[in-house]
Short mmCIF file of N, CA and C in Angstrom, two decimals:
data_model
loop_
_atom_site.label_atom_id
_atom_site.label_comp_id
_atom_site.label_asym_id
_atom_site.label_seq_id
_atom_site.Cartn_x
_atom_site.Cartn_y
_atom_site.Cartn_z
N MET A 15 128.31 112.98 127.69
CA MET A 15 127.67 112.45 128.40
C MET A 15 125.97 113.25 127.84
N LYS A 16 125.42 112.01 128.09
CA LYS A 16 124.54 111.97 127.52
C LYS A 16 123.35 113.20 128.41
N SER A 17 122.59 114.08 127.75
CA SER A 17 121.63 114.82 129.03
C SER A 17 120.40 114.39 129.74
N PHE A 18 120.24 114.56 130.57
CA PHE A 18 118.79 113.68 130.87
C PHE A 18 117.50 113.91 130.50
N LEU A 19 117.66 115.31 129.61
CA LEU A 19 116.30 115.35 128.68
C LEU A 19 116.12 114.17 127.48
N HIS A 20 117.33 113.75 126.94
CA HIS A 20 117.97 113.15 126.01
C HIS A 20 117.63 111.22 126.26
N ILE A 21 117.76 110.67 128.02
CA ILE A 21 117.78 110.10 128.00
C ILE A 21 116.38 109.82 128.30
N ILE A 22 115.20 110.96 128.58
CA ILE A 22 113.59 111.03 129.06
C ILE A 22 113.50 110.61 127.75
N PHE A 23 113.72 110.95 126.61
CA PHE A 23 113.00 111.16 125.30
C PHE A 23 113.43 109.48 124.96
N VAL A 24 114.38 108.94 124.52
CA VAL A 24 115.53 108.06 124.27
C VAL A 24 114.17 106.58 124.84
N TYR A 25 114.37 106.40 126.32
CA TYR A 25 113.04 105.73 127.23
C TYR A 25 111.70 105.80 126.80
N SER A 26 111.03 107.16 127.03
CA SER A 26 110.05 107.30 126.28
C SER A 26 109.86 106.83 124.64
N TRP A 27 110.63 107.02 123.99
CA TRP A 27 110.29 106.23 122.90
C TRP A 27 110.30 105.01 123.00
N SER A 28 111.26 104.43 123.48
CA SER A 28 111.50 102.72 123.51
C SER A 28 110.25 102.12 124.54
N VAL A 29 109.69 102.89 125.80
CA VAL A 29 108.48 102.39 126.11
C VAL A 29 107.16 102.48 125.10
N SER A 30 107.16 103.31 124.22
CA SER A 30 106.33 103.46 123.39
C SER A 30 106.29 102.41 122.72
N PHE A 31 107.26 101.69 121.97
CA PHE A 31 107.19 100.93 120.83
C PHE A 31 107.24 100.16 121.23
N GLU A 32 108.08 99.47 122.65
CA GLU A 32 107.40 98.36 123.02
C GLU A 32 105.68 97.88 123.10
N VAL A 33 105.14 98.92 124.15
CA VAL A 33 103.72 99.16 124.26
C VAL A 33 102.93 98.69 122.80
N VAL A 34 103.27 99.57 121.95
CA VAL A 34 102.94 99.18 120.50
C VAL A 34 102.92 98.06 120.08
N PHE A 35 104.24 97.89 119.71
CA PHE A 35 104.35 96.15 119.52
C PHE A 35 103.33 95.05 120.33
N ASN A 36 103.17 95.24 121.62
CA ASN A 36 102.59 94.23 122.33
C ASN A 36 101.12 94.51 122.13
N PHE A 37 100.56 95.30 121.71
CA PHE A 37 99.05 95.94 121.46
C PHE A 37 99.44 95.14 119.84
N THR A 38 99.82 95.38 118.84
CA THR A 38 100.02 95.16 117.28
C THR A 38 100.32 93.05 117.91
N ILE A 39 100.31 92.49 118.38
CA ILE A 39 101.01 91.21 119.10
C ILE A 39 99.40 90.68 119.28
N TRP A 40 99.14 91.66 120.14
CA TRP A 40 97.85 91.05 120.90
C TRP A 40 96.55 91.10 119.51
N LEU A 41 96.68 92.41 119.15
CA LEU A 41 95.80 92.30 117.63
C LEU A 41 96.00 91.49 116.63
N SER A 42 96.91 90.83 116.62
CA SER A 42 97.18 89.82 115.81
C SER A 42 96.30 88.68 115.56
N LYS A 43 96.41 88.51 116.60
CA LYS A 43 95.01 87.08 117.14
C LYS A 43 93.99 87.31 116.26
N PHE A 44 93.40 88.24 115.78
CA PHE A 44 92.04 88.49 115.15
C PHE A 44 92.22 89.14 113.27
N HIS A 45 93.90 88.79 113.19
CA HIS A 45 94.04 89.32 111.54
C HIS A 45 95.10 88.84 111.42
N SER A 46 94.96 87.71 110.48
CA SER A 46 96.10 86.93 109.56
C SER A 46 97.25 87.34 109.04
N THR A 47 96.84 88.48 107.85
CA THR A 47 98.05 89.54 107.95
C THR A 47 98.74 89.85 108.51
N LEU A 48 97.98 90.40 109.87
CA LEU A 48 99.18 91.26 111.10
C LEU A 48 100.15 89.68 111.63
N ALA A 49 99.22 88.99 112.03
CA ALA A 49 99.84 87.68 112.29
C ALA A 49 100.99 87.35 112.16
N HIS A 50 100.59 87.66 110.66
CA HIS A 50 102.26 87.23 109.50
C HIS A 50 103.27 87.92 109.79
N HIS A 51 102.99 89.72 109.86
CA HIS A 51 103.86 90.55 109.91
C HIS A 51 104.46 90.22 111.31
N VAL A 52 103.92 89.98 112.69
CA VAL A 52 104.78 89.84 113.83
C VAL A 52 105.67 88.57 113.86
N HIS A 53 104.73 87.85 113.49
CA HIS A 53 106.05 86.14 113.30
C HIS A 53 107.15 87.04 112.97
N LEU A 54 107.03 87.52 111.29
CA LEU A 54 108.52 87.90 111.25
C LEU A 54 109.34 88.50 112.11
N ARG A 55 108.70 89.91 112.31
CA ARG A 55 109.67 90.48 113.38
C ARG A 55 109.84 89.78 114.37
N SER A 56 109.13 89.01 114.56
CA SER A 56 109.49 88.18 116.45
C SER A 56 110.35 87.05 115.85
N LEU A 57 110.60 86.63 114.48
CA LEU A 57 111.95 85.71 114.71
C LEU A 57 113.26 86.43 115.22
N LEU A 58 113.69 87.68 115.04
CA LEU A 58 114.46 88.37 115.31
C LEU A 58 115.03 88.25 116.81
N LEU A 59 113.92 88.58 117.77
CA LEU A 59 113.82 88.20 119.21
C LEU A 59 113.72 86.80 119.43
N GLN A 60 113.58 85.49 119.11
CA GLN A 60 113.35 84.20 119.08
C GLN A 60 114.75 83.66 118.80
N ASN A 61 115.27 83.88 117.54
CA ASN A 61 116.47 83.74 117.18
C ASN A 61 117.96 84.11 117.68
N MET A 62 117.62 84.91 118.84
CA MET A 62 118.62 85.49 119.39
C MET A 62 120.01 84.26 119.72
N SER A 63 119.24 83.43 120.48
CA SER A 63 120.00 81.98 120.81
C SER A 63 121.03 81.53 119.46
N LEU A 64 120.14 81.18 118.48
CA LEU A 64 120.74 80.79 117.41
C LEU A 64 121.70 81.57 116.96
N ALA A 65 121.73 82.83 116.94
CA ALA A 65 122.86 83.60 116.24
C ALA A 65 124.13 84.11 117.50
N LYS A 66 123.62 83.41 118.89
CA LYS A 66 124.77 83.30 119.69
C LYS A 66 126.28 83.27 118.72
N LYS A 67 126.63 81.78 117.98
CA LYS A 67 127.62 81.23 116.84
C LYS A 67 128.28 83.07 116.41
N PHE A 68 127.69 83.80 115.78
CA PHE A 68 127.92 85.31 115.36
C PHE A 68 129.30 85.70 116.14
N ALA A 69 129.29 85.37 117.15
CA ALA A 69 129.85 86.04 118.19
C ALA A 69 131.41 84.76 117.94
N SER A 70 132.53 85.30 117.34
CA SER A 70 133.65 84.24 117.18
C SER A 70 134.68 85.45 117.58
N SER A 71 135.71 84.56 116.86
CA SER A 71 137.36 84.82 116.81
C SER A 71 136.91 85.94 115.62
N ARG A 72 136.51 85.69 113.98
CA ARG A 72 136.25 86.16 113.02
C ARG A 72 135.86 87.75 113.46
N PRO A 73 136.06 88.24 112.50
CA PRO A 73 135.29 89.87 112.47
C PRO A 73 134.16 89.86 112.20
N SER A 74 133.04 90.36 112.99
CA SER A 74 131.67 90.22 112.71
C SER A 74 131.03 91.81 111.98
N PHE A 75 130.19 92.16 111.80
CA PHE A 75 129.80 93.11 111.03
C PHE A 75 127.69 92.60 110.71
N CYS A 76 127.39 93.68 111.79
CA CYS A 76 126.15 93.85 111.49
C CYS A 76 125.30 94.70 110.56
N PHE A 77 124.47 94.86 109.56
CA PHE A 77 124.27 95.86 108.30
C PHE A 77 122.94 95.86 108.87
N TRP A 78 122.77 97.07 108.82
CA TRP A 78 121.32 97.88 108.79
C TRP A 78 120.85 98.35 107.09
N CYS A 79 120.37 97.30 106.86
CA CYS A 79 119.37 97.37 105.75
C CYS A 79 117.89 97.90 105.53
N SER A 80 117.87 99.21 105.21
CA SER A 80 116.07 99.83 105.37
C SER A 80 115.34 98.83 104.37
N SER A 81 115.99 98.48 103.36
CA SER A 81 115.00 97.93 102.56
C SER A 81 115.85 97.29 101.62
N ALA A 82 115.26 97.04 100.54
CA ALA A 82 115.86 95.90 99.32
C ALA A 82 116.77 97.17 98.49
N GLY A 83 116.71 97.92 98.62
CA GLY A 83 117.64 98.76 97.71
C GLY A 83 118.24 99.42 98.28
N GLU A 84 118.70 99.42 99.67
CA GLU A 84 120.15 99.36 101.09
C GLU A 84 120.30 98.07 100.41
N TYR A 85 119.89 97.09 100.88
CA TYR A 85 120.47 95.91 100.46
C TYR A 85 121.54 95.45 99.72
N GLU A 86 121.13 95.83 98.34
CA GLU A 86 121.63 95.45 97.20
C GLU A 86 122.85 96.53 97.15
N GLN A 87 123.00 97.90 97.48
CA GLN A 87 123.88 98.46 97.74
C GLN A 87 125.15 97.77 98.72
N ALA A 88 124.66 97.62 99.75
CA ALA A 88 125.24 96.83 100.83
C ALA A 88 126.52 94.90 100.31
N LEU A 89 125.39 94.65 98.99
CA LEU A 89 126.13 93.41 98.62
C LEU A 89 127.32 93.17 98.31
N PRO A 90 127.86 94.11 97.16
CA PRO A 90 129.18 94.21 97.55
C PRO A 90 130.59 94.00 97.95
N LEU A 91 129.79 94.97 99.57
CA LEU A 91 130.99 94.98 100.71
C LEU A 91 130.46 93.86 101.35
N ILE A 92 129.47 93.28 101.36
CA ILE A 92 129.27 92.38 102.35
C ILE A 92 130.47 90.77 101.39
N ASP A 93 129.74 90.94 100.19
CA ASP A 93 130.89 89.80 99.05
C ASP A 93 132.31 90.08 99.87
N LYS A 94 133.21 91.50 99.57
CA LYS A 94 134.05 91.41 99.72
C LYS A 94 134.79 91.37 101.20
N LEU A 95 133.92 91.84 102.53
CA LEU A 95 134.41 90.94 103.93
C LEU A 95 134.35 90.19 103.78
N ILE A 96 133.17 89.12 103.48
CA ILE A 96 133.51 87.67 103.33
C ILE A 96 135.07 86.92 102.35
N GLN A 97 135.08 87.29 101.83
CA GLN A 97 135.69 87.17 100.67
C GLN A 97 137.20 87.50 101.19
N GLN A 98 137.83 88.60 101.47
CA GLN A 98 139.02 88.79 102.93
C GLN A 98 139.25 89.16 103.48
N HIS A 99 138.64 88.54 104.38
CA HIS A 99 138.70 88.92 105.76
C HIS A 99 137.63 87.23 106.60
N GLN A 100 136.84 86.48 105.56
CA GLN A 100 136.26 85.35 106.23
C GLN A 100 135.20 86.16 107.04
N ALA A 101 134.82 87.46 107.02
CA ALA A 101 133.61 87.75 108.28
C ALA A 101 132.26 87.00 108.30
N GLN A 102 131.89 87.14 109.30
CA GLN A 102 130.27 86.86 109.66
C GLN A 102 129.60 88.55 110.08
N ILE A 103 128.35 87.86 108.73
CA ILE A 103 127.23 89.15 108.19
C ILE A 103 126.00 88.51 109.15
N ILE A 104 125.49 89.42 109.82
CA ILE A 104 124.18 89.61 110.20
C ILE A 104 123.50 91.10 109.34
N ILE A 105 122.30 90.67 108.27
CA ILE A 105 121.63 91.69 108.31
C ILE A 105 120.14 92.08 108.86
N ILE A 106 120.27 92.94 108.86
CA ILE A 106 118.85 93.71 109.96
C ILE A 106 118.25 94.36 108.91
N PHE A 107 116.94 94.34 108.20
CA PHE A 107 116.25 95.33 107.40
C PHE A 107 114.57 95.45 108.51
N PHE A 108 114.29 97.01 107.61
CA PHE A 108 112.98 97.74 107.96
C PHE A 108 111.94 97.03 107.62
N SER A 109 112.11 97.21 106.24
CA SER A 109 110.97 96.51 105.50
C SER A 109 110.93 95.36 105.38
N GLN A 110 110.09 95.04 105.13
CA GLN A 110 109.60 93.88 104.66
C GLN A 110 109.99 93.71 103.08
N SER A 111 110.08 94.29 102.47
CA SER A 111 110.78 93.85 100.80
C SER A 111 112.20 93.97 101.30
N GLY A 112 112.91 94.09 101.82
CA GLY A 112 114.36 94.09 101.54
C GLY A 112 114.12 92.53 102.53
N TYR A 113 113.88 92.20 103.15
CA TYR A 113 113.69 90.96 104.15
C TYR A 113 113.04 89.53 103.11
N ASP A 114 112.03 89.94 102.03
CA ASP A 114 111.34 89.20 101.53
C ASP A 114 112.76 89.08 99.83
N PHE A 115 112.86 90.35 99.39
CA PHE A 115 114.13 89.99 98.33
C PHE A 115 115.17 88.94 99.10
N ALA A 116 116.24 89.28 100.47
CA ALA A 116 116.90 88.87 100.59
C ALA A 116 116.94 87.14 100.78
N ARG A 117 115.16 87.26 100.69
CA ARG A 117 114.68 85.22 101.36
C ARG A 117 114.46 85.19 99.50
N SER A 118 114.47 85.19 98.68
CA SER A 118 114.23 85.42 97.25
C SER A 118 115.38 84.72 96.84
N LYS A 119 116.68 85.68 96.81
CA LYS A 119 118.10 85.13 96.77
C LYS A 119 118.51 84.42 97.42
N LYS A 120 118.18 83.51 98.28
CA LYS A 120 118.90 82.31 99.24
C LYS A 120 119.86 82.97 100.03
N GLU A 121 119.93 84.15 100.33
CA GLU A 121 121.43 84.96 100.95
C GLU A 121 121.76 83.59 102.55
N LYS A 122 123.09 83.78 102.39
CA LYS A 122 123.49 82.52 103.07
C LYS A 122 123.85 82.77 104.68
N ASN A 123 123.93 84.31 104.60
CA ASN A 123 124.37 85.44 106.38
C ASN A 123 122.87 85.62 107.21
N LEU A 124 123.31 85.52 108.25
CA LEU A 124 121.77 85.63 109.00
C LEU A 124 121.31 86.69 108.73
N TYR A 125 119.91 86.62 108.20
CA TYR A 125 119.36 87.86 108.39
C TYR A 125 117.57 88.00 108.40
N PHE A 126 117.28 88.95 109.93
CA PHE A 126 115.79 89.11 110.15
C PHE A 126 115.09 90.78 109.60
N LEU A 127 114.14 90.90 109.94
CA LEU A 127 113.18 91.51 110.09
C LEU A 127 113.61 92.50 111.32
N PHE A 128 113.27 93.62 111.16
CA PHE A 128 113.70 94.64 112.15
C PHE A 128 112.53 94.59 113.71
N ALA A 129 112.90 94.27 114.78
CA ALA A 129 111.66 94.07 115.67
C ALA A 129 111.27 95.29 115.90
N LEU A 130 111.77 95.88 117.06
CA LEU A 130 110.93 97.49 117.69
C LEU A 130 112.88 98.27 117.60
N ASP A 131 112.41 99.33 117.63
CA ASP A 131 113.87 100.40 117.54
C ASP A 131 113.63 100.63 119.24
N SER A 132 113.89 100.00 120.52
CA SER A 132 113.71 100.13 121.78
C SER A 132 115.22 99.76 122.78
N VAL A 133 115.46 100.79 123.62
CA VAL A 133 117.06 100.93 123.51
C VAL A 133 116.65 99.27 124.96
N PHE A 134 115.72 98.70 125.49
CA PHE A 134 115.44 97.42 125.41
C PHE A 134 116.39 96.14 124.34
N PHE A 135 115.54 96.64 123.68
CA PHE A 135 115.68 95.42 122.37
C PHE A 135 117.31 95.65 122.33
N TRP A 136 117.74 97.19 121.91
CA TRP A 136 118.89 97.18 121.16
C TRP A 136 120.18 96.40 122.27
N ASN A 137 120.11 96.63 123.41
CA ASN A 137 121.02 96.53 124.53
C ASN A 137 120.48 94.86 124.24
N ARG A 138 119.61 93.96 124.28
CA ARG A 138 120.07 92.50 124.49
C ARG A 138 120.80 92.80 122.45
N PHE A 139 120.28 92.57 121.73
CA PHE A 139 120.88 92.47 120.46
C PHE A 139 122.76 92.71 120.94
N PHE A 140 122.70 93.94 120.95
CA PHE A 140 124.43 93.96 121.38
C PHE A 140 125.24 93.11 121.82
N SER A 141 124.29 93.13 122.99
CA SER A 141 125.08 92.05 123.99
C SER A 141 125.29 90.80 123.72
N THR A 142 124.33 90.06 123.36
CA THR A 142 124.08 88.72 122.47
C THR A 142 124.85 89.10 121.45
N LEU A 143 124.68 89.41 120.11
CA LEU A 143 125.61 89.03 118.48
C LEU A 143 127.05 89.81 118.98
N GLN A 144 127.08 90.73 120.19
CA GLN A 144 128.52 91.20 120.13
C GLN A 144 129.50 91.73 118.77
N PRO A 145 128.80 92.47 117.72
CA PRO A 145 129.33 92.82 116.57
C PRO A 145 130.06 94.18 116.75
N GLN A 146 131.25 93.14 116.23
CA GLN A 146 132.90 94.14 115.82
C GLN A 146 132.18 95.50 115.62
N TYR A 147 131.45 95.56 114.53
CA TYR A 147 131.07 97.03 113.77
C TYR A 147 129.83 96.85 113.22
N THR A 148 129.14 98.03 113.09
CA THR A 148 128.17 98.10 112.46
C THR A 148 128.02 98.89 111.72
N VAL A 149 127.22 98.62 110.30
CA VAL A 149 127.05 99.35 109.29
C VAL A 149 125.82 99.52 108.93
N VAL A 150 125.77 101.17 108.94
CA VAL A 150 124.24 101.59 108.69
C VAL A 150 124.16 102.29 106.92
N VAL A 151 123.56 101.30 106.44
CA VAL A 151 123.67 101.65 104.77
C VAL A 151 122.26 102.61 104.63
N ARG A 152 122.75 103.58 104.10
CA ARG A 152 122.60 105.41 104.03
C ARG A 152 122.08 105.60 105.17
N HIS A 153 120.98 105.92 105.33
CA HIS A 153 120.87 107.09 106.64
C HIS A 153 119.66 106.75 107.42
N GLU A 154 119.48 105.70 107.85
CA GLU A 154 118.34 104.83 108.64
C GLU A 154 118.98 104.75 109.95
N LEU A 155 118.51 105.75 110.53
CA LEU A 155 118.77 105.88 111.48
C LEU A 155 117.86 105.98 112.86
N TRP A 156 117.88 105.45 113.95
CA TRP A 156 116.68 105.39 114.81
C TRP A 156 117.07 105.66 116.15
N PRO A 157 116.23 106.64 117.37
CA PRO A 157 116.75 107.55 118.26
C PRO A 157 117.58 106.07 119.49
N ALA A 158 116.91 104.82 119.68
CA ALA A 158 117.16 104.11 120.74
C ALA A 158 118.55 103.39 120.28
N PHE A 159 118.36 103.06 118.84
CA PHE A 159 119.63 102.31 118.13
C PHE A 159 120.94 103.46 118.68
N LEU A 160 120.52 104.45 118.39
CA LEU A 160 121.77 105.51 118.20
C LEU A 160 122.33 105.66 120.08
N TYR A 161 121.30 105.78 120.80
CA TYR A 161 121.83 105.74 122.31
C TYR A 161 122.55 104.19 122.19
N SER A 162 122.04 103.54 122.17
CA SER A 162 122.07 101.81 122.46
C SER A 162 123.88 101.72 121.85
#
């Protein structure tokens, strides 16, 4: 059972991320580079309905890759899962470098740039996509992600 303080911490963390992200969205109106950054991070939220096809009878895996290095480490496992189990894969990146690297390699699986570590986001993410397995590459863990 989760303690009351743990719940307060995670929800406070989530609200602070939501506030910062929304403030960043407002600031992006005045700065083109920031606008591009916000746009890429918003794609995951906007394309959640597109990704609904992800939930099916085939095994589904969500890979959490911080950057390009973790993505490269995950590729052999991703390839094996697709070949042996016809698995569906979605890849979440925290850094722009991982996202750009996947795009340059013409990644065929769904991949997105991480939006924000918020209980509200993760609950929506997991309820919409319903991956059967979540694979964290290396040790990139966030409080709201763990809570959800």
